[in-house]
Short mmCIF file of C-alpha atoms and ligand atoms in Angstrom, two decimals:
data_model
loop_
_atom_site.label_atom_id
_atom_site.label_comp_id
_atom_site.label_asym_id
_atom_site.label_seq_id
_atom_site.Cartn_x
_atom_site.Cartn_y
_atom_site.Cartn_z
CA MET A 1 24.51 -56.66 -192.46
CA PRO A 2 21.65 -59.05 -191.70
CA PRO A 3 21.96 -61.19 -188.56
CA PHE A 4 23.72 -64.50 -189.09
CA GLU A 5 21.74 -67.72 -188.90
CA PRO A 6 23.23 -70.59 -186.88
CA VAL A 7 22.98 -74.11 -188.34
CA ILE A 8 23.31 -76.90 -185.78
CA GLY A 9 23.37 -80.70 -185.89
CA LEU A 10 24.03 -83.17 -183.08
CA GLU A 11 26.10 -86.32 -182.67
CA ILE A 12 25.14 -88.25 -179.58
CA HIS A 13 27.02 -91.21 -178.15
CA ALA A 14 24.91 -93.38 -175.88
CA GLN A 15 26.16 -96.38 -173.93
CA LEU A 16 23.82 -99.32 -174.34
CA LEU A 17 22.63 -100.86 -171.08
CA THR A 18 24.20 -104.29 -171.48
CA THR A 19 26.01 -106.07 -168.66
CA THR A 20 28.88 -107.11 -170.92
CA LYS A 21 30.90 -105.41 -173.67
CA ILE A 22 30.04 -105.40 -177.36
CA PHE A 23 32.58 -107.98 -178.61
CA CYS A 24 33.58 -109.92 -175.46
CA GLY A 25 32.22 -111.04 -172.08
CA CYS A 26 33.95 -108.37 -169.95
CA SER A 27 31.81 -106.35 -167.53
CA THR A 28 30.59 -102.85 -168.41
CA ARG A 29 30.06 -101.85 -164.77
CA PHE A 30 30.96 -98.21 -164.06
CA GLY A 31 33.43 -97.44 -161.29
CA ALA A 32 35.38 -100.73 -161.27
CA GLU A 33 39.07 -100.55 -160.34
CA PRO A 34 41.02 -99.39 -163.42
CA ASN A 35 42.01 -102.16 -165.83
CA THR A 36 40.10 -104.93 -164.04
CA ALA A 37 37.45 -105.52 -166.76
CA LEU A 38 39.74 -106.54 -169.62
CA CYS A 39 40.49 -109.46 -171.88
CA PRO A 40 42.55 -109.99 -175.04
CA VAL A 41 39.56 -109.02 -177.22
CA CYS A 42 38.80 -105.62 -175.73
CA ILE A 43 42.42 -104.50 -175.67
CA GLY A 44 43.07 -105.98 -179.11
CA LEU A 45 45.84 -108.48 -178.46
CA PRO A 46 46.96 -110.21 -181.66
CA GLY A 47 44.81 -113.21 -182.56
CA ALA A 48 41.87 -112.29 -180.31
CA LEU A 49 38.54 -112.54 -182.12
CA PRO A 50 35.48 -110.36 -181.47
CA VAL A 51 32.04 -111.96 -181.04
CA LEU A 52 29.06 -109.64 -181.34
CA ASN A 53 26.84 -109.21 -178.23
CA GLU A 54 23.21 -109.86 -179.25
CA ALA A 55 21.85 -107.77 -176.37
CA ALA A 56 23.70 -104.72 -177.71
CA VAL A 57 22.15 -105.21 -181.15
CA GLU A 58 18.69 -105.59 -179.64
CA LEU A 59 19.02 -102.32 -177.67
CA ALA A 60 20.40 -100.53 -180.73
CA ILE A 61 17.37 -101.70 -182.74
CA ARG A 62 15.01 -100.51 -179.99
CA ALA A 63 16.69 -97.10 -180.03
CA SER A 64 16.55 -96.93 -183.82
CA LEU A 65 12.84 -97.76 -183.88
CA ALA A 66 12.09 -95.28 -181.08
CA LEU A 67 13.89 -92.59 -183.11
CA GLY A 68 11.71 -93.41 -186.11
CA CYS A 69 14.50 -94.95 -188.20
CA ASP A 70 14.42 -97.77 -190.73
CA VAL A 71 16.50 -100.69 -189.44
CA HIS A 72 18.44 -102.31 -192.25
CA ALA A 73 18.50 -106.06 -192.81
CA THR A 74 22.26 -105.92 -193.32
CA SER A 75 24.83 -103.60 -191.84
CA ILE A 76 28.61 -103.80 -191.81
CA PHE A 77 31.18 -103.34 -189.06
CA ALA A 78 34.20 -101.37 -190.23
CA ARG A 79 37.57 -100.52 -188.79
CA LYS A 80 38.27 -96.85 -188.23
CA ASN A 81 42.04 -96.66 -188.09
CA TYR A 82 43.83 -94.12 -185.96
CA PHE A 83 46.51 -93.99 -183.31
CA TYR A 84 45.66 -92.81 -179.85
CA PRO A 85 46.99 -93.99 -176.48
CA ASP A 86 43.52 -95.03 -175.28
CA LEU A 87 43.05 -97.24 -178.37
CA PRO A 88 45.52 -100.12 -178.07
CA LYS A 89 44.17 -101.94 -181.18
CA GLY A 90 45.03 -99.00 -183.42
CA TYR A 91 41.47 -99.01 -184.75
CA GLN A 92 37.94 -98.66 -183.46
CA ILE A 93 35.22 -101.06 -184.61
CA THR A 94 32.29 -98.99 -185.81
CA GLN A 95 29.84 -98.88 -188.70
CA TYR A 96 30.59 -96.61 -191.61
CA ASP A 97 28.89 -96.72 -195.03
CA ARG A 98 26.38 -99.42 -194.03
CA PRO A 99 24.96 -98.33 -190.66
CA LEU A 100 22.33 -100.24 -188.67
CA ALA A 101 19.57 -97.69 -189.22
CA THR A 102 18.83 -94.47 -191.11
CA GLY A 103 16.14 -91.89 -191.77
CA GLY A 104 14.46 -91.11 -188.44
CA ARG A 105 12.73 -88.13 -186.91
CA VAL A 106 12.31 -86.68 -183.42
CA ASP A 107 9.85 -84.02 -182.32
CA VAL A 108 11.52 -81.47 -180.11
CA ARG A 109 9.26 -79.46 -177.83
CA ARG A 110 10.02 -75.81 -177.30
CA ASP A 111 8.37 -73.15 -175.15
CA ARG A 112 6.05 -72.61 -178.08
CA GLY A 113 5.25 -75.41 -180.49
CA SER A 114 7.82 -77.91 -181.60
CA VAL A 115 10.57 -78.39 -184.16
CA SER A 116 11.26 -81.57 -186.08
CA LEU A 117 14.79 -82.96 -186.07
CA ARG A 118 15.71 -85.49 -188.76
CA ILE A 119 17.92 -88.37 -187.64
CA THR A 120 20.45 -89.22 -190.33
CA ARG A 121 21.66 -92.50 -188.89
CA VAL A 122 22.13 -94.73 -185.87
CA HIS A 123 25.14 -97.01 -185.83
CA LEU A 124 26.78 -99.43 -183.43
CA GLU A 125 30.35 -99.05 -182.24
CA GLU A 126 32.73 -99.77 -179.39
CA ASP A 127 34.00 -97.18 -176.94
CA ALA A 128 37.71 -96.46 -176.47
CA GLY A 129 39.60 -96.46 -173.17
CA LYS A 130 40.16 -93.47 -170.95
CA SER A 131 43.24 -91.33 -170.41
CA LEU A 132 43.66 -90.09 -166.84
CA HIS A 133 45.63 -86.88 -166.82
CA ASP A 134 45.00 -85.56 -163.34
CA GLY A 135 45.08 -86.61 -159.72
CA PHE A 136 48.39 -88.47 -159.52
CA PRO A 137 51.68 -87.29 -157.97
CA GLU A 138 53.45 -87.44 -161.33
CA SER A 139 50.52 -86.15 -163.40
CA ASP A 140 52.65 -83.39 -164.90
CA VAL A 141 54.79 -85.91 -166.76
CA VAL A 142 52.68 -89.11 -166.90
CA THR A 143 49.27 -89.96 -168.34
CA ARG A 144 47.62 -93.11 -167.01
CA LEU A 145 45.30 -95.30 -169.02
CA ASP A 146 42.21 -97.21 -167.96
CA PHE A 147 40.95 -99.66 -170.57
CA ASN A 148 37.78 -100.70 -168.72
CA ARG A 149 35.73 -98.67 -171.18
CA SER A 150 37.40 -100.27 -174.21
CA GLY A 151 34.72 -102.25 -176.00
CA VAL A 152 31.75 -100.85 -174.09
CA PRO A 153 28.81 -100.85 -176.56
CA LEU A 154 27.68 -97.50 -177.91
CA ILE A 155 25.28 -96.21 -180.45
CA GLU A 156 26.10 -93.01 -182.25
CA ILE A 157 23.06 -90.99 -183.26
CA VAL A 158 23.74 -88.42 -185.96
CA SER A 159 21.18 -85.74 -186.80
CA GLU A 160 20.70 -83.55 -189.84
CA PRO A 161 21.66 -79.86 -189.34
CA ASP A 162 18.02 -78.88 -188.68
CA LEU A 163 18.45 -76.85 -185.49
CA ARG A 164 18.66 -73.08 -185.53
CA SER A 165 19.29 -72.03 -181.94
CA PRO A 166 21.26 -73.18 -178.88
CA ALA A 167 17.99 -73.58 -176.94
CA ASP A 168 16.54 -75.87 -179.61
CA ALA A 169 19.77 -77.91 -179.61
CA ALA A 170 19.59 -78.40 -175.84
CA ALA A 171 15.90 -79.33 -176.12
CA ALA A 172 16.71 -81.83 -178.89
CA PHE A 173 19.42 -83.47 -176.77
CA ALA A 174 16.90 -83.66 -173.89
CA ALA A 175 14.24 -85.18 -176.16
CA ILE A 176 16.62 -87.88 -177.40
CA ARG A 177 17.82 -88.61 -173.87
CA GLU A 178 14.22 -88.96 -172.72
CA ILE A 179 13.47 -91.49 -175.46
CA LEU A 180 16.61 -93.56 -174.83
CA VAL A 181 15.93 -93.71 -171.10
CA ALA A 182 12.24 -94.54 -171.57
CA ILE A 183 13.02 -97.59 -173.70
CA GLY A 184 15.76 -98.81 -171.36
CA ALA A 185 18.54 -98.43 -173.95
CA ASN A 186 20.59 -95.94 -171.92
CA ASP A 187 20.69 -94.72 -168.31
CA GLY A 188 20.86 -91.03 -169.29
CA ASN A 189 23.80 -90.47 -166.93
CA MET A 190 25.84 -87.67 -168.44
CA GLU A 191 28.15 -87.28 -165.43
CA GLU A 192 29.45 -90.84 -165.74
CA GLY A 193 29.82 -90.37 -169.48
CA SER A 194 27.20 -92.89 -170.56
CA LEU A 195 25.53 -90.19 -172.65
CA ARG A 196 27.66 -87.61 -174.50
CA CYS A 197 26.83 -84.95 -177.00
CA ASP A 198 28.92 -83.23 -179.65
CA ALA A 199 27.44 -80.44 -181.72
CA ASN A 200 28.26 -79.29 -185.25
CA VAL A 201 27.68 -75.61 -185.69
CA SER A 202 28.22 -73.09 -188.43
CA VAL A 203 26.73 -69.69 -189.22
CA ARG A 204 25.51 -68.29 -192.53
CA GLU A 205 24.18 -64.98 -193.72
CA GLY A 206 20.58 -66.12 -194.16
CA PRO A 207 18.29 -69.12 -194.63
CA ASP A 208 19.18 -69.35 -198.34
CA ALA A 209 22.92 -68.83 -198.03
CA PRO A 210 25.26 -71.83 -198.37
CA PHE A 211 26.37 -73.54 -195.16
CA GLY A 212 29.46 -72.12 -193.47
CA ALA A 213 32.48 -74.12 -192.27
CA LYS A 214 31.30 -76.85 -189.91
CA ILE A 215 32.86 -76.63 -186.47
CA GLU A 216 32.45 -79.57 -184.13
CA VAL A 217 32.27 -78.80 -180.41
CA LYS A 218 32.99 -81.72 -178.11
CA ASN A 219 32.54 -82.43 -174.43
CA LEU A 220 29.00 -81.16 -173.94
CA ASN A 221 27.92 -83.33 -171.05
CA SER A 222 24.90 -81.36 -169.87
CA PHE A 223 21.99 -79.55 -171.50
CA ARG A 224 23.34 -76.30 -170.11
CA HIS A 225 26.77 -76.90 -171.61
CA VAL A 226 25.17 -77.53 -175.01
CA GLU A 227 23.37 -74.22 -174.81
CA ARG A 228 26.29 -72.17 -173.49
CA ALA A 229 28.89 -73.68 -175.81
CA LEU A 230 26.74 -73.11 -178.89
CA ALA A 231 25.94 -69.53 -177.91
CA PHE A 232 29.67 -68.92 -177.47
CA GLU A 233 30.55 -70.55 -180.81
CA ILE A 234 27.88 -68.64 -182.74
CA GLU A 235 29.16 -65.37 -181.33
CA ARG A 236 32.79 -66.33 -182.00
CA GLN A 237 32.13 -67.41 -185.59
CA THR A 238 29.96 -64.37 -186.36
CA THR A 239 32.64 -62.00 -185.07
CA ALA A 240 35.33 -63.79 -187.07
CA ILE A 241 33.35 -63.57 -190.31
CA GLN A 242 32.52 -59.92 -189.75
CA ARG A 243 36.21 -59.29 -189.23
CA GLY A 244 36.87 -60.90 -192.60
CA ASP A 245 38.45 -64.13 -191.28
CA ARG A 246 37.98 -67.40 -193.10
CA LEU A 247 36.75 -70.24 -190.89
CA HIS A 248 37.91 -73.81 -191.45
CA ARG A 249 36.47 -77.15 -190.45
CA GLU A 250 37.83 -78.03 -187.04
CA THR A 251 37.11 -79.77 -183.78
CA ARG A 252 36.93 -77.65 -180.65
CA LEU A 253 36.65 -78.54 -177.00
CA TRP A 254 34.23 -76.76 -174.67
CA ASP A 255 35.77 -75.63 -171.39
CA PRO A 256 32.78 -75.13 -169.07
CA ALA A 257 34.85 -73.57 -166.28
CA ALA A 258 36.32 -70.87 -168.53
CA GLY A 259 33.16 -70.57 -170.64
CA VAL A 260 35.12 -70.79 -173.92
CA SER A 261 35.71 -73.33 -176.68
CA ARG A 262 39.28 -74.08 -177.70
CA ALA A 263 40.70 -75.44 -180.93
CA MET A 264 41.52 -79.12 -180.53
CA ARG A 265 42.49 -80.25 -184.02
CA SER A 266 41.70 -79.39 -187.59
CA LYS A 267 39.14 -81.87 -188.87
CA GLU A 268 40.50 -84.97 -190.52
CA GLU A 269 38.88 -85.83 -193.81
CA ALA A 270 36.84 -89.02 -193.66
CA ASP A 271 39.33 -91.06 -195.69
CA ASP A 272 42.12 -90.28 -193.24
CA TYR A 273 40.72 -93.15 -191.19
CA ARG A 274 41.12 -95.71 -193.97
CA TYR A 275 37.82 -97.37 -193.14
CA PHE A 276 37.42 -100.93 -194.33
CA PRO A 277 35.07 -103.79 -193.40
CA ASP A 278 36.34 -105.64 -190.32
CA PRO A 279 37.49 -109.05 -191.59
CA ASP A 280 36.86 -110.61 -188.16
CA LEU A 281 33.15 -109.79 -188.17
CA PRO A 282 30.58 -111.03 -190.67
CA PRO A 283 27.91 -108.60 -191.89
CA LEU A 284 25.27 -108.03 -189.22
CA THR A 285 21.99 -109.43 -190.50
CA VAL A 286 18.76 -108.62 -188.72
CA ALA A 287 15.71 -110.74 -189.53
CA PRO A 288 12.48 -108.80 -190.13
CA GLU A 289 10.75 -111.01 -187.52
CA TRP A 290 13.26 -109.90 -184.92
CA ILE A 291 12.62 -106.22 -185.70
CA GLU A 292 8.88 -106.88 -185.49
CA ARG A 293 9.24 -108.66 -182.14
CA ILE A 294 11.15 -105.69 -180.78
CA ARG A 295 8.63 -103.24 -182.23
CA VAL A 296 5.67 -104.84 -180.45
CA SER A 297 7.57 -105.04 -177.16
CA MET A 298 8.34 -101.30 -177.13
CA PRO A 299 6.89 -99.32 -174.23
CA GLU A 300 4.78 -96.27 -174.86
CA LEU A 301 7.14 -93.37 -175.58
CA PRO A 302 7.04 -90.30 -173.32
CA ARG A 303 5.43 -88.06 -175.89
CA ALA A 304 2.61 -90.51 -176.63
CA ARG A 305 2.11 -91.06 -172.93
CA ARG A 306 1.93 -87.31 -172.26
CA GLU A 307 -0.75 -86.94 -174.91
CA ARG A 308 -2.68 -89.90 -173.53
CA PHE A 309 -2.56 -88.50 -169.97
CA VAL A 310 -4.17 -85.25 -171.18
CA ARG A 311 -6.81 -87.18 -173.15
CA GLU A 312 -7.56 -90.09 -170.85
CA TYR A 313 -7.29 -88.40 -167.43
CA ALA A 314 -8.26 -84.87 -168.50
CA LEU A 315 -5.06 -83.51 -166.96
CA PRO A 316 -3.55 -80.12 -167.78
CA GLU A 317 -0.52 -80.40 -170.08
CA TYR A 318 1.71 -79.21 -167.29
CA ASP A 319 0.70 -82.16 -165.11
CA ALA A 320 1.19 -84.64 -167.95
CA GLU A 321 4.62 -83.20 -168.57
CA VAL A 322 5.78 -83.47 -164.95
CA LEU A 323 4.33 -86.96 -164.47
CA THR A 324 6.00 -88.41 -167.56
CA GLN A 325 9.52 -87.20 -166.75
CA SER A 326 10.14 -90.72 -165.47
CA GLY A 327 8.48 -93.93 -166.56
CA ALA A 328 8.34 -95.21 -162.98
CA VAL A 329 6.61 -92.06 -161.73
CA ALA A 330 4.15 -92.18 -164.64
CA ASP A 331 3.35 -95.84 -163.82
CA TYR A 332 2.87 -94.90 -160.17
CA PHE A 333 0.51 -92.05 -161.04
CA GLU A 334 -1.59 -94.26 -163.32
CA ARG A 335 -2.04 -96.84 -160.58
CA VAL A 336 -3.07 -94.17 -158.04
CA ALA A 337 -5.44 -92.56 -160.55
CA ARG A 338 -7.14 -95.86 -161.46
CA VAL A 339 -7.57 -97.14 -157.89
CA SER A 340 -8.66 -93.80 -156.41
CA GLY A 341 -10.92 -92.87 -159.31
CA ASN A 342 -9.75 -89.24 -158.94
CA ALA A 343 -7.03 -88.53 -161.53
CA LYS A 344 -6.56 -84.85 -160.75
CA ALA A 345 -6.14 -85.54 -157.01
CA ALA A 346 -3.73 -88.39 -157.87
CA SER A 347 -1.77 -86.00 -160.08
CA ASN A 348 -1.60 -83.33 -157.37
CA TRP A 349 -0.37 -85.77 -154.73
CA VAL A 350 2.22 -87.38 -157.01
CA MET A 351 3.52 -84.08 -158.46
CA GLY A 352 3.62 -82.43 -155.05
CA ASP A 353 4.12 -84.66 -152.06
CA VAL A 354 5.44 -87.85 -153.66
CA LEU A 355 8.06 -86.12 -155.85
CA ARG A 356 9.08 -83.97 -152.88
CA LYS A 357 9.60 -87.08 -150.75
CA ILE A 358 11.59 -88.76 -153.53
CA LYS A 359 13.84 -85.72 -153.65
CA GLU A 360 14.20 -85.40 -149.87
CA THR A 361 14.94 -89.07 -149.32
CA ARG A 362 17.02 -89.42 -152.52
CA LEU A 363 15.04 -92.50 -153.45
CA ALA A 364 15.06 -94.04 -156.90
CA ASP A 365 11.84 -93.31 -158.80
CA ASP A 366 10.94 -96.99 -158.83
CA ALA A 367 11.54 -97.50 -155.10
CA ILE A 368 8.73 -95.40 -153.63
CA PRO A 369 7.93 -97.13 -150.31
CA LEU A 370 4.34 -95.89 -150.27
CA LYS A 371 2.26 -98.29 -152.36
CA PRO A 372 0.12 -96.56 -155.01
CA GLU A 373 -2.91 -98.42 -153.61
CA SER A 374 -2.25 -96.86 -150.19
CA LEU A 375 -2.08 -93.35 -151.61
CA ALA A 376 -5.32 -94.08 -153.50
CA GLU A 377 -6.91 -95.10 -150.21
CA LEU A 378 -5.89 -91.78 -148.67
CA ILE A 379 -7.39 -89.89 -151.61
CA ARG A 380 -10.64 -91.80 -151.20
CA ALA A 381 -10.73 -91.06 -147.46
CA LEU A 382 -10.37 -87.38 -148.31
CA ASP A 383 -12.99 -87.51 -151.09
CA GLN A 384 -15.47 -89.31 -148.83
CA GLY A 385 -14.94 -86.74 -146.08
CA THR A 386 -13.48 -89.21 -143.59
CA ILE A 387 -10.59 -86.82 -142.99
CA THR A 388 -9.84 -83.14 -143.65
CA GLY A 389 -7.19 -81.77 -146.02
CA PRO A 390 -4.68 -80.78 -143.32
CA ILE A 391 -5.04 -84.18 -141.64
CA ALA A 392 -4.51 -85.91 -144.99
CA LYS A 393 -1.07 -84.25 -145.29
CA ASP A 394 -0.22 -85.51 -141.82
CA VAL A 395 -1.48 -89.04 -142.58
CA PHE A 396 0.55 -89.02 -145.83
CA GLU A 397 3.77 -88.28 -143.93
CA LYS A 398 3.04 -91.09 -141.47
CA MET A 399 2.16 -93.56 -144.24
CA PHE A 400 5.33 -92.72 -146.13
CA ALA A 401 7.50 -93.17 -143.04
CA SER A 402 5.86 -96.28 -141.59
CA GLY A 403 4.18 -98.11 -144.48
CA ARG A 404 0.97 -98.31 -142.38
CA SER A 405 -2.39 -97.95 -144.12
CA ALA A 406 -4.39 -94.73 -144.06
CA ALA A 407 -7.33 -96.42 -142.30
CA ASP A 408 -5.07 -97.76 -139.58
CA ILE A 409 -3.45 -94.37 -138.90
CA ILE A 410 -6.80 -92.54 -138.95
CA ALA A 411 -8.43 -95.01 -136.55
CA SER A 412 -5.55 -95.55 -134.13
CA GLU A 413 -4.71 -91.85 -133.82
CA GLY A 414 -8.31 -90.59 -133.78
CA LEU A 415 -7.84 -88.40 -136.86
CA ALA A 416 -11.31 -88.75 -138.36
CA ARG A 417 -13.03 -85.55 -139.41
CA ILE A 418 -15.28 -83.90 -136.81
CA ALA A 419 -18.60 -83.36 -138.56
CA ASP A 420 -20.70 -83.23 -135.39
CA THR A 421 -22.09 -79.67 -135.45
CA SER A 422 -22.70 -79.50 -131.71
CA ALA A 423 -19.07 -80.39 -131.03
CA ILE A 424 -17.95 -77.75 -133.53
CA ASP A 425 -20.32 -75.15 -132.03
CA ALA A 426 -18.78 -75.79 -128.62
CA GLN A 427 -15.27 -75.25 -130.01
CA VAL A 428 -16.39 -72.07 -131.77
CA ARG A 429 -17.84 -70.66 -128.55
CA ALA A 430 -14.67 -71.48 -126.66
CA VAL A 431 -12.54 -69.73 -129.28
CA LEU A 432 -14.75 -66.61 -129.32
CA ASP A 433 -14.59 -66.44 -125.52
CA ALA A 434 -10.82 -66.74 -125.55
CA ASN A 435 -10.34 -64.04 -128.22
CA PRO A 436 -12.55 -61.06 -127.33
CA SER A 437 -10.26 -58.53 -128.99
CA ALA A 438 -10.28 -60.41 -132.32
CA VAL A 439 -14.07 -60.54 -132.13
CA ALA A 440 -14.21 -56.82 -131.47
CA GLU A 441 -11.95 -56.15 -134.46
CA TYR A 442 -14.18 -58.30 -136.64
CA ARG A 443 -17.23 -56.35 -135.60
CA ALA A 444 -15.41 -53.10 -136.25
CA GLY A 445 -15.18 -54.22 -139.87
CA LYS A 446 -11.79 -55.90 -139.93
CA THR A 447 -13.10 -59.00 -141.71
CA ARG A 448 -9.65 -60.55 -142.08
CA THR A 449 -9.98 -61.50 -138.42
CA PHE A 450 -12.52 -64.11 -139.50
CA GLY A 451 -9.76 -66.21 -141.02
CA PHE A 452 -7.78 -65.97 -137.82
CA LEU A 453 -10.77 -67.25 -135.82
CA VAL A 454 -11.29 -70.16 -138.25
CA GLY A 455 -7.63 -71.02 -137.79
CA GLN A 456 -8.00 -71.00 -134.00
CA VAL A 457 -10.94 -73.45 -134.17
CA MET A 458 -9.01 -75.74 -136.56
CA LYS A 459 -6.02 -75.60 -134.23
CA ALA A 460 -8.19 -76.43 -131.22
CA THR A 461 -9.45 -79.56 -133.01
CA GLY A 462 -6.03 -80.63 -134.24
CA GLY A 463 -7.10 -79.91 -137.82
CA ARG A 464 -9.87 -82.49 -137.65
CA ALA A 465 -12.90 -80.19 -137.79
CA ASP A 466 -14.61 -79.93 -141.16
CA PRO A 467 -13.49 -76.48 -142.37
CA ALA A 468 -16.80 -75.77 -144.13
CA LEU A 469 -18.77 -76.54 -140.98
CA VAL A 470 -16.40 -74.37 -138.92
CA ASN A 471 -16.99 -71.46 -141.30
CA ASP A 472 -20.77 -71.85 -140.99
CA ALA A 473 -20.71 -72.26 -137.22
CA LEU A 474 -18.47 -69.24 -136.75
CA ARG A 475 -20.54 -67.03 -139.01
CA ARG A 476 -23.68 -68.07 -137.15
CA ALA A 477 -22.14 -67.51 -133.74
CA LEU A 478 -20.85 -64.03 -134.63
CA ALA A 479 -24.25 -63.06 -136.04
CA ASP A 480 -26.25 -64.59 -133.15
CA SER A 481 -24.35 -62.99 -130.34
CA GLY A 482 -24.94 -59.67 -132.12
CA GLY A 483 -22.13 -57.68 -130.57
CA ALA A 484 -21.89 -59.19 -127.13
CA VAL A 485 -19.75 -62.23 -126.74
CA SER A 486 -20.88 -64.36 -123.86
CA ASP A 487 -18.58 -64.38 -120.91
ZN1 ZN B 1 37.02 -108.07 -172.96
#
């Protein structure tokens, strides 16, 4: 039997970064005391009327444009009717047959090349509340409800089933997350639930075979979970088919701790929800001028920026990739590169020392205390030979900790490079005198000792001696003294 081919599509729910909910003025802040951000609208008390939040629409349009979709002049809010304890209204306001945007495309980078993922649609909807099952004394018999999330604005992004491996699916989720974060539509925080991914997966006997039964796997709140859950599902479905079982459409829940997916419910047909246009909300109309205004205000997307970094700064692709992981870091790098006039050095410092410091100090990417101009000054000092490489690392640490300028630290601590050859010669002689056995080893042909002697001279000068001059001076001294070291 030929190997089965997996067919995968994604459904991503992203919370829009508004301060208030989609149909009322309640706060969307994460972590508030349960049931403190509520009003009659978001818990659906009779007679309460929803009013659409313009900021949510604007962010949804930004996301749609960034995902390459056509934004429609008119879209319709519909009621999706179902009963669930976390949905006190008895329906969710969403968009159904007339979504905000359709027909997009995202390029997904892989280890080799890229794969194109078609975006079917982007629609606006409200989030439901949250059931709290654990962590209370009576949790075995009682479920508690927190409605703070009720009415938080979401977009749902639905893709075509274009993906063919768990790794591609994880990469696609990452690519979409990167875009949403870059345009400020979503904070990318999967742990707090502001970005969630469900995957539809089926297997078939080959690229030309009809699609198999679509299984939806929910609760994939990390790239790793996406990959593991899909690998598990593909294996499970393949085994079932080989055994002669018939698979049915269903929704399953991924249990990351156990590493298995479990049946949650058989999939309702679409008309089970009795969708109909919400009579409380007029059709959403979006003027073409508004879309245009948003289009011109869009920041450069990560992929375009990556390509520009390679082109404009002649950086290796790896550098461009690391530097564009965050918009703030990319901005910082560009400033350092422009002011220092040395893009590759700027890249090395930002990728290495700056990112390390951000990690160590748990700083936000946009709160780097070292000004890009200051780092550029340090790079120039190094390029002009004012200081040596080892000293530059030291000055960097001091600048980062104190906010003082490179020039100030170099001058006040006497860290300027020693380029005076007579001073270096004197240090070299002192080191040779102090290490007769190393000198003897060098003469006996153990040339590695040379590096040790260089190190001793650098140490004696506190790292300030010009390493190239030390090398020359040492070579000369060892040749001159021709076997006998002065004593
Ligand atoms: Zn409210």
